[in-house]
Short mmCIF file of C-alpha atoms in Angstrom, two decimals:
data_model
loop_
_atom_site.label_atom_id
_atom_site.label_comp_id
_atom_site.label_asym_id
_atom_site.label_seq_id
_atom_site.Cartn_x
_atom_site.Cartn_y
_atom_site.Cartn_z
CA UNK A 1 -25.59 38.72 116.23
CA UNK A 2 -25.74 37.01 112.79
CA UNK A 3 -29.17 37.28 111.18
CA UNK A 4 -30.16 34.23 108.88
CA UNK A 5 -31.56 35.05 105.42
CA UNK A 6 -34.36 32.66 104.39
CA UNK A 7 -33.52 30.98 101.33
CA UNK A 8 -36.16 31.78 98.65
CA UNK A 9 -38.19 28.72 97.70
CA UNK A 10 -37.61 28.00 94.05
CA UNK A 11 -40.64 27.01 91.99
CA UNK A 12 -39.91 24.00 89.84
CA UNK A 13 -39.32 25.11 86.16
CA UNK A 14 -41.38 22.08 85.17
CA UNK A 15 -44.15 22.56 87.50
CA UNK A 16 -46.95 22.84 84.75
CA UNK A 17 -45.67 19.40 83.60
CA UNK A 18 -45.95 18.21 87.12
CA UNK A 19 -49.47 19.27 87.35
CA UNK A 20 -50.38 17.74 84.01
CA UNK A 21 -48.83 14.42 84.91
CA UNK A 22 -50.57 14.31 88.30
CA UNK A 23 -53.88 15.43 86.53
CA UNK A 24 -53.57 12.47 84.11
CA UNK A 25 -53.11 9.97 86.81
CA UNK A 26 -55.91 11.38 89.00
CA UNK A 27 -58.32 11.47 86.24
CA UNK A 28 -57.35 8.02 84.97
CA UNK A 29 -57.75 6.46 88.48
CA UNK A 30 -61.00 8.22 89.76
CA UNK A 31 -62.68 9.67 86.65
CA UNK A 32 -63.18 13.36 85.66
CA UNK A 33 -66.32 14.01 88.07
CA UNK A 34 -64.85 12.34 91.10
CA UNK A 35 -61.55 14.28 90.76
CA UNK A 36 -61.21 17.76 92.45
CA UNK A 37 -58.69 20.41 91.90
CA UNK A 38 -57.60 19.88 95.44
CA UNK A 39 -56.93 16.21 94.61
CA UNK A 40 -54.55 17.10 91.89
CA UNK A 41 -52.86 19.95 93.86
CA UNK A 42 -52.24 17.32 96.70
CA UNK A 43 -50.55 14.88 94.25
CA UNK A 44 -48.18 17.79 93.14
CA UNK A 45 -47.71 18.88 96.61
CA UNK A 46 -49.08 22.33 96.09
CA UNK A 47 -52.16 24.18 97.37
CA UNK A 48 -55.26 24.62 95.24
CA UNK A 49 -54.70 28.11 95.10
CA UNK A 50 -51.14 27.54 93.62
CA UNK A 51 -52.88 25.22 91.11
CA UNK A 52 -55.20 27.84 90.10
CA UNK A 53 -52.10 30.11 89.20
CA UNK A 54 -51.37 27.61 86.36
CA UNK A 55 -54.79 26.55 85.08
CA UNK A 56 -58.13 28.16 85.21
CA UNK A 57 -60.04 25.09 86.27
CA UNK A 58 -60.42 21.35 85.90
CA UNK A 59 -61.87 21.36 82.32
CA UNK A 60 -58.78 23.33 81.13
CA UNK A 61 -56.45 20.95 82.72
CA UNK A 62 -58.34 17.66 81.20
CA UNK A 63 -58.10 19.32 77.69
CA UNK A 64 -54.39 20.30 78.12
CA UNK A 65 -53.57 16.62 79.29
CA UNK A 66 -55.42 15.23 76.31
CA UNK A 67 -54.33 17.65 73.66
CA UNK A 68 -50.48 17.71 74.81
CA UNK A 69 -50.62 13.86 74.68
CA UNK A 70 -52.00 13.84 71.19
CA UNK A 71 -49.58 16.56 69.89
CA UNK A 72 -46.80 14.31 71.13
CA UNK A 73 -48.19 11.24 69.32
CA UNK A 74 -48.59 13.55 66.26
CA UNK A 75 -44.72 14.38 66.33
CA UNK A 76 -44.01 10.80 66.70
CA UNK A 77 -45.84 9.90 63.69
CA UNK A 78 -44.35 12.54 61.54
CA UNK A 79 -40.89 11.17 62.17
CA UNK A 80 -41.99 7.60 61.16
CA UNK A 81 -41.42 6.33 57.53
CA UNK A 82 -43.76 3.66 56.33
CA UNK A 83 -46.47 1.50 57.84
CA UNK A 84 -44.39 -0.62 60.11
CA UNK A 85 -42.47 2.47 61.44
CA UNK A 86 -45.87 4.19 62.19
CA UNK A 87 -47.17 1.15 64.09
CA UNK A 88 -44.17 0.89 66.15
CA UNK A 89 -44.05 4.39 66.98
CA UNK A 90 -47.74 4.19 68.16
CA UNK A 91 -46.85 1.13 70.37
CA UNK A 92 -43.91 2.88 71.83
CA UNK A 93 -45.95 5.83 72.55
CA UNK A 94 -48.68 3.95 74.31
CA UNK A 95 -46.45 2.19 76.63
CA UNK A 96 -44.80 5.56 77.53
CA UNK A 97 -48.42 6.99 78.15
CA UNK A 98 -50.39 4.01 79.20
CA UNK A 99 -53.08 6.05 80.99
CA UNK A 100 -53.85 8.33 78.23
CA UNK A 101 -56.01 6.35 75.58
CA UNK A 102 -58.55 5.03 78.22
CA UNK A 103 -58.71 8.73 79.50
CA UNK A 104 -59.39 9.82 75.92
CA UNK A 105 -62.07 7.17 75.34
CA UNK A 106 -63.83 7.78 78.76
CA UNK A 107 -63.53 11.70 79.38
CA UNK A 108 -63.54 13.36 75.93
CA UNK A 109 -67.31 13.91 76.23
CA UNK A 110 -66.58 16.07 79.39
CA UNK A 111 -64.43 18.70 77.34
CA UNK A 112 -65.84 22.06 76.06
CA UNK A 113 -67.00 22.12 72.65
CA UNK A 114 -63.98 23.58 70.99
CA UNK A 115 -61.56 21.24 72.90
CA UNK A 116 -63.65 18.24 72.19
CA UNK A 117 -63.86 18.95 68.36
CA UNK A 118 -60.04 19.28 68.42
CA UNK A 119 -59.52 15.98 70.25
CA UNK A 120 -61.81 14.40 67.63
CA UNK A 121 -59.76 15.95 64.72
CA UNK A 122 -56.66 14.58 66.25
CA UNK A 123 -58.10 11.00 66.55
CA UNK A 124 -59.25 11.34 62.82
CA UNK A 125 -55.97 12.59 61.64
CA UNK A 126 -53.99 9.72 63.34
CA UNK A 127 -56.31 6.94 61.78
CA UNK A 128 -56.01 8.90 58.39
CA UNK A 129 -52.29 8.68 58.60
CA UNK A 130 -52.29 5.00 59.18
CA UNK A 131 -55.03 4.56 56.53
CA UNK A 132 -52.81 6.33 53.92
CA UNK A 133 -49.78 4.22 54.68
CA UNK A 134 -52.00 1.26 54.31
CA UNK A 135 -53.29 2.40 51.00
CA UNK A 136 -49.68 3.10 49.75
CA UNK A 137 -49.14 -0.76 50.37
CA UNK A 138 -52.55 -1.92 49.31
CA UNK A 139 -53.90 0.51 46.60
CA UNK A 140 -56.73 -1.91 45.90
CA UNK A 141 -58.58 -0.69 49.09
CA UNK A 142 -60.90 2.05 49.00
CA UNK A 143 -60.89 4.82 51.74
CA UNK A 144 -63.31 3.31 54.21
CA UNK A 145 -61.80 -0.23 54.09
CA UNK A 146 -58.32 1.36 54.73
CA UNK A 147 -59.85 3.41 57.65
CA UNK A 148 -61.40 0.40 59.16
CA UNK A 149 -58.05 -1.37 59.23
CA UNK A 150 -56.57 1.68 60.53
CA UNK A 151 -58.93 1.76 63.45
CA UNK A 152 -58.57 -1.91 64.04
CA UNK A 153 -54.79 -1.39 64.24
CA UNK A 154 -55.13 1.50 66.73
CA UNK A 155 -57.42 -0.64 68.77
CA UNK A 156 -54.75 -3.15 69.00
CA UNK A 157 -51.91 -0.58 69.77
CA UNK A 158 -53.76 1.36 72.67
CA UNK A 159 -54.90 -2.06 74.32
CA UNK A 160 -52.22 -1.74 76.99
CA UNK A 161 -54.13 1.41 78.28
CA UNK A 162 -56.98 -1.07 79.35
CA UNK A 163 -55.13 -3.84 81.31
CA UNK A 164 -52.27 -4.12 83.68
CA UNK A 165 -50.50 -7.07 82.03
CA UNK A 166 -47.05 -6.47 81.13
CA UNK A 167 -43.94 -7.90 79.17
CA UNK A 168 -40.45 -6.88 78.79
CA UNK A 169 -40.43 -3.61 76.83
CA UNK A 170 -38.81 -4.55 73.61
CA UNK A 171 -40.94 -7.66 73.57
CA UNK A 172 -44.11 -5.89 74.37
CA UNK A 173 -43.50 -3.26 71.51
CA UNK A 174 -42.93 -6.03 68.98
CA UNK A 175 -45.96 -8.11 69.93
CA UNK A 176 -48.29 -5.02 69.48
CA UNK A 177 -46.46 -3.85 66.30
CA UNK A 178 -46.78 -7.50 64.83
CA UNK A 179 -50.48 -7.71 65.77
CA UNK A 180 -51.42 -4.44 64.34
CA UNK A 181 -49.24 -5.15 61.01
CA UNK A 182 -51.29 -8.43 60.62
CA UNK A 183 -54.41 -6.54 60.77
CA UNK A 184 -53.30 -4.01 58.30
CA UNK A 185 -52.29 -6.76 55.78
CA UNK A 186 -55.23 -8.87 56.48
CA UNK A 187 -57.23 -10.24 53.52
CA UNK A 188 -60.52 -10.70 55.55
CA UNK A 189 -62.31 -7.63 53.95
CA UNK A 190 -64.27 -8.53 50.96
CA UNK A 191 -62.90 -7.19 47.53
CA UNK A 192 -66.38 -5.66 46.83
CA UNK A 193 -67.70 -3.72 49.66
CA UNK A 194 -71.39 -4.15 48.20
CA UNK A 195 -71.05 -7.76 49.35
CA UNK A 196 -71.13 -6.69 52.96
CA UNK A 197 -74.48 -7.08 54.55
CA UNK A 198 -74.59 -5.01 57.73
CA UNK A 199 -76.32 -5.93 60.79
CA UNK A 200 -79.80 -4.42 60.70
CA UNK A 201 -81.28 -4.42 64.19
CA UNK A 202 -85.06 -4.14 64.56
CA UNK A 203 -86.77 -1.21 66.29
CA UNK A 204 -86.82 -3.22 69.47
CA UNK A 205 -89.70 -4.24 71.65
CA UNK A 206 -90.52 -2.91 75.17
CA UNK A 207 -89.90 -5.15 78.16
CA UNK A 208 -92.76 -6.06 80.40
CA UNK A 209 -90.78 -6.33 83.35
CA UNK A 210 -90.03 -2.83 84.85
CA UNK A 211 -86.64 -3.99 86.14
CA UNK A 212 -85.64 -5.25 82.76
CA UNK A 213 -86.95 -2.02 81.00
CA UNK A 214 -84.73 0.04 83.38
CA UNK A 215 -81.75 -2.05 82.47
CA UNK A 216 -82.41 -1.67 78.89
CA UNK A 217 -82.76 2.04 79.22
CA UNK A 218 -79.68 2.62 81.33
CA UNK A 219 -77.10 0.97 79.21
CA UNK A 220 -77.51 3.18 75.97
CA UNK A 221 -77.67 6.22 78.32
CA UNK A 222 -74.36 5.36 80.15
CA UNK A 223 -72.71 4.76 76.96
CA UNK A 224 -73.74 8.00 75.21
CA UNK A 225 -73.55 10.38 78.03
CA UNK A 226 -71.41 8.91 80.88
CA UNK A 227 -72.51 7.41 84.27
CA UNK A 228 -72.04 10.44 86.17
CA UNK A 229 -74.09 12.71 83.96
CA UNK A 230 -77.11 10.25 83.86
CA UNK A 231 -79.56 10.55 86.84
CA UNK A 232 -81.95 7.94 87.88
CA UNK A 233 -84.90 10.15 86.89
CA UNK A 234 -83.22 10.15 83.19
CA UNK A 235 -83.30 6.29 83.32
CA UNK A 236 -86.71 6.29 84.55
CA UNK A 237 -87.99 8.56 81.94
CA UNK A 238 -86.40 6.61 79.11
CA UNK A 239 -87.97 3.57 80.51
CA UNK A 240 -91.38 5.18 81.08
CA UNK A 241 -91.29 4.78 84.65
CA UNK A 242 -91.66 8.01 86.73
CA UNK A 243 -91.17 8.89 90.44
CA UNK A 244 -89.90 6.84 93.32
CA UNK A 245 -91.13 3.58 92.01
CA UNK A 246 -87.64 3.31 90.16
CA UNK A 247 -86.21 2.61 93.47
CA UNK A 248 -88.40 -0.50 93.97
CA UNK A 249 -86.21 -2.20 91.41
CA UNK A 250 -82.64 -0.68 91.94
CA UNK A 251 -81.54 1.53 94.97
CA UNK A 252 -78.91 3.44 92.93
CA UNK A 253 -77.19 3.88 89.52
CA UNK A 254 -74.29 1.95 90.66
CA UNK A 255 -76.55 -1.19 91.27
CA UNK A 256 -77.93 -0.72 87.72
CA UNK A 257 -74.58 -0.60 86.25
CA UNK A 258 -73.35 -3.59 88.37
CA UNK A 259 -76.47 -5.61 87.19
CA UNK A 260 -75.89 -4.75 83.75
CA UNK A 261 -72.25 -6.01 83.67
CA UNK A 262 -73.15 -9.01 85.63
CA UNK A 263 -75.77 -9.73 83.03
CA UNK A 264 -73.08 -9.33 80.28
CA UNK A 265 -70.82 -11.52 81.93
CA UNK A 266 -73.40 -14.38 82.14
CA UNK A 267 -74.07 -13.84 78.44
CA UNK A 268 -70.36 -14.46 77.73
CA UNK A 269 -70.10 -17.46 79.87
CA UNK A 270 -73.15 -18.99 78.28
CA UNK A 271 -71.81 -18.14 74.62
CA UNK A 272 -68.32 -19.45 75.47
CA UNK A 273 -69.64 -22.82 76.74
CA UNK A 274 -71.90 -23.13 73.74
CA UNK A 275 -69.08 -22.48 71.14
CA UNK A 276 -66.69 -24.83 73.13
CA UNK A 277 -69.25 -27.68 73.07
CA UNK A 278 -70.04 -27.01 69.24
CA UNK A 279 -66.57 -26.87 68.00
CA UNK A 280 -64.34 -29.41 66.56
CA UNK A 281 -60.96 -27.71 66.95
CA UNK A 282 -59.65 -25.07 69.25
CA UNK A 283 -59.12 -22.89 66.13
CA UNK A 284 -62.76 -23.21 65.33
CA UNK A 285 -63.86 -22.62 68.88
CA UNK A 286 -61.69 -19.46 69.13
CA UNK A 287 -63.06 -18.07 65.87
CA UNK A 288 -66.52 -18.69 66.92
CA UNK A 289 -66.12 -17.10 70.48
CA UNK A 290 -64.68 -14.10 68.83
CA UNK A 291 -67.17 -13.70 66.39
CA UNK A 292 -69.98 -14.13 69.24
CA UNK A 293 -67.95 -11.44 71.25
CA UNK A 294 -68.00 -8.99 68.27
CA UNK A 295 -71.96 -9.77 67.65
CA UNK A 296 -72.62 -9.01 71.32
CA UNK A 297 -70.39 -5.78 71.45
CA UNK A 298 -72.19 -4.52 68.49
CA UNK A 299 -75.70 -4.40 69.86
CA UNK A 300 -77.21 -1.32 71.45
CA UNK A 301 -77.85 -2.74 74.76
CA UNK A 302 -74.44 -4.36 75.12
CA UNK A 303 -72.66 -3.31 78.45
CA UNK A 304 -69.24 -4.34 77.47
CA UNK A 305 -68.12 -0.78 76.46
CA UNK A 306 -68.85 0.27 80.13
CA UNK A 307 -66.20 -2.22 81.27
CA UNK A 308 -63.58 0.25 79.97
CA UNK A 309 -64.81 3.52 81.23
CA UNK A 310 -67.30 3.17 84.09
CA UNK A 311 -65.96 0.75 86.62
CA UNK A 312 -64.48 3.43 88.60
CA UNK A 313 -68.03 4.30 89.87
CA UNK A 314 -68.48 0.98 91.35
CA UNK A 315 -67.70 -0.20 94.83
CA UNK A 316 -64.49 -2.34 95.19
CA UNK A 317 -66.56 -5.34 95.64
CA UNK A 318 -68.64 -4.85 92.59
CA UNK A 319 -65.47 -3.85 90.50
CA UNK A 320 -63.88 -7.12 91.53
CA UNK A 321 -66.69 -9.17 90.46
CA UNK A 322 -66.83 -7.59 87.05
CA UNK A 323 -62.96 -7.89 86.68
CA UNK A 324 -63.19 -11.73 87.74
CA UNK A 325 -66.00 -12.43 85.15
CA UNK A 326 -63.76 -10.81 82.38
CA UNK A 327 -60.60 -12.33 83.62
CA UNK A 328 -62.16 -16.02 83.30
CA UNK A 329 -63.32 -15.33 79.74
CA UNK A 330 -59.95 -13.94 78.72
CA UNK A 331 -58.36 -17.00 80.34
CA UNK A 332 -60.49 -19.31 78.25
CA UNK A 333 -59.61 -17.51 75.03
CA UNK A 334 -55.83 -17.61 76.06
CA UNK A 335 -56.01 -21.45 76.58
CA UNK A 336 -57.49 -21.75 73.04
CA UNK A 337 -54.82 -19.39 71.52
CA UNK A 338 -51.97 -21.31 73.23
CA UNK A 339 -53.29 -24.68 72.01
CA UNK A 340 -53.15 -23.24 68.39
CA UNK A 341 -49.87 -21.66 69.09
CA UNK A 342 -48.19 -23.51 71.73
CA UNK A 343 -44.90 -21.40 71.25
CA UNK A 344 -46.80 -18.44 72.96
CA UNK A 345 -46.20 -18.35 76.90
CA UNK A 346 -49.01 -17.20 79.22
CA UNK A 347 -48.05 -13.61 79.38
CA UNK A 348 -47.81 -13.07 75.52
CA UNK A 349 -51.11 -14.99 75.15
CA UNK A 350 -52.80 -12.68 77.60
CA UNK A 351 -51.54 -9.46 75.91
CA UNK A 352 -52.56 -10.67 72.49
CA UNK A 353 -55.97 -11.82 73.44
CA UNK A 354 -56.38 -8.22 75.38
CA UNK A 355 -55.41 -6.57 72.14
CA UNK A 356 -58.00 -8.11 69.80
CA UNK A 357 -60.74 -7.64 72.40
CA UNK A 358 -59.68 -3.90 72.68
CA UNK A 359 -59.99 -3.85 68.91
CA UNK A 360 -63.60 -5.09 68.76
CA UNK A 361 -64.61 -2.61 71.34
CA UNK A 362 -63.04 0.32 69.31
CA UNK A 363 -64.93 -0.57 66.32
CA UNK A 364 -68.27 -0.08 67.61
CA UNK A 365 -67.61 3.64 68.54
CA UNK A 366 -66.81 4.67 65.03
CA UNK A 367 -68.83 6.57 62.36
CA UNK A 368 -71.49 4.47 60.79
CA UNK A 369 -69.90 4.70 57.24
CA UNK A 370 -66.94 2.72 58.62
CA UNK A 371 -68.75 0.74 61.16
CA UNK A 372 -71.07 -0.83 58.40
CA UNK A 373 -68.00 -2.84 57.13
CA UNK A 374 -67.28 -4.18 60.64
CA UNK A 375 -69.65 -7.25 60.47
CA UNK A 376 -69.10 -10.02 63.10
CA UNK A 377 -67.61 -12.36 60.21
CA UNK A 378 -65.20 -9.67 59.08
CA UNK A 379 -64.23 -8.42 62.70
CA UNK A 380 -63.80 -12.15 63.73
CA UNK A 381 -61.68 -12.79 60.75
CA UNK A 382 -59.43 -9.67 61.33
CA UNK A 383 -59.08 -10.75 65.14
CA UNK A 384 -57.90 -14.19 64.12
CA UNK A 385 -55.42 -12.72 61.59
CA UNK A 386 -53.92 -10.42 64.32
CA UNK A 387 -53.52 -13.61 66.68
CA UNK A 388 -51.56 -15.19 63.71
CA UNK A 389 -54.00 -18.15 63.30
CA UNK A 390 -56.26 -16.70 60.56
CA UNK A 391 -54.98 -19.07 57.94
CA UNK A 392 -55.65 -21.99 60.27
CA UNK A 393 -59.40 -21.18 60.67
#
């Protein structure tokens, strides 16, 4: 009798790489808090116990996903020579790792203290590399001005992470690189930074309506700490409303978030209609729309940054409503852009508009020393230059 010897199961030599790739997609799709180790193990085709042989836990996985990606980008930047090669390298990297920027944006706060500090140092270093290349070309700029332009360029270059639109690969990279290059070379910044008058919001007044007070309290909490971490009790305490009376106005956090996004969409619709009705040319209208968008995003109670990271926590119906409102706004901007630049097709126009909206949102998460330069007038002018119509405004 012949005895068959079982063939040993070979563990893939790149199992860790498979796990990290699966973790990236799971975290991107569902968010850190809603993703379990068993979800990642299932995506790889192993047991949760097998996963723990490679990584101690979910937080270690998240940090490895982020830091490995940032290390890869650092290597790509080291090999680039000059500003345009740097911008092209980042565009190439983003399209190869499209899920990473939004994950960094949304989940860095969920890292341990040491890993979070390391991720932020990487971010600052990449922006600093671009700023140095900008100042090599434009020595008249001071450090903060160059950093502002560098962060604007990064906002453009990582924009594909925040939408699903696509272009043929070489063309996609070229569009992003050209837009970022136009920002870096823009003359929209005042020659004297003392001429910049930053927005100075008031201390704010309380709402009489309890429903409005809850909305106004929830948005800054969601932006600062993340939707999953904030509780209904936290929102009630911030609004000065205690106990179960919170539920007289909203049944859940998701309902508050959906209401905030709906409110923001209606403000954008109204602003868009106003700017269209009061403008004489498509170029003027687009400039005014982008200035209004920049002004709205810079307010403390703006829910627009939540469109990036927190939609995963809404129901499919709520997400669809938020997406449709945003798509309508983008479509109007694309129509204006293509009227100004009829050589652009619909797909390229959508990518370009998405890039400048991403750029605007990026700026309002920056340190105050840089953000003070990003007035609505400056930001909208940078956006127009990125779209290739700044000289027609």
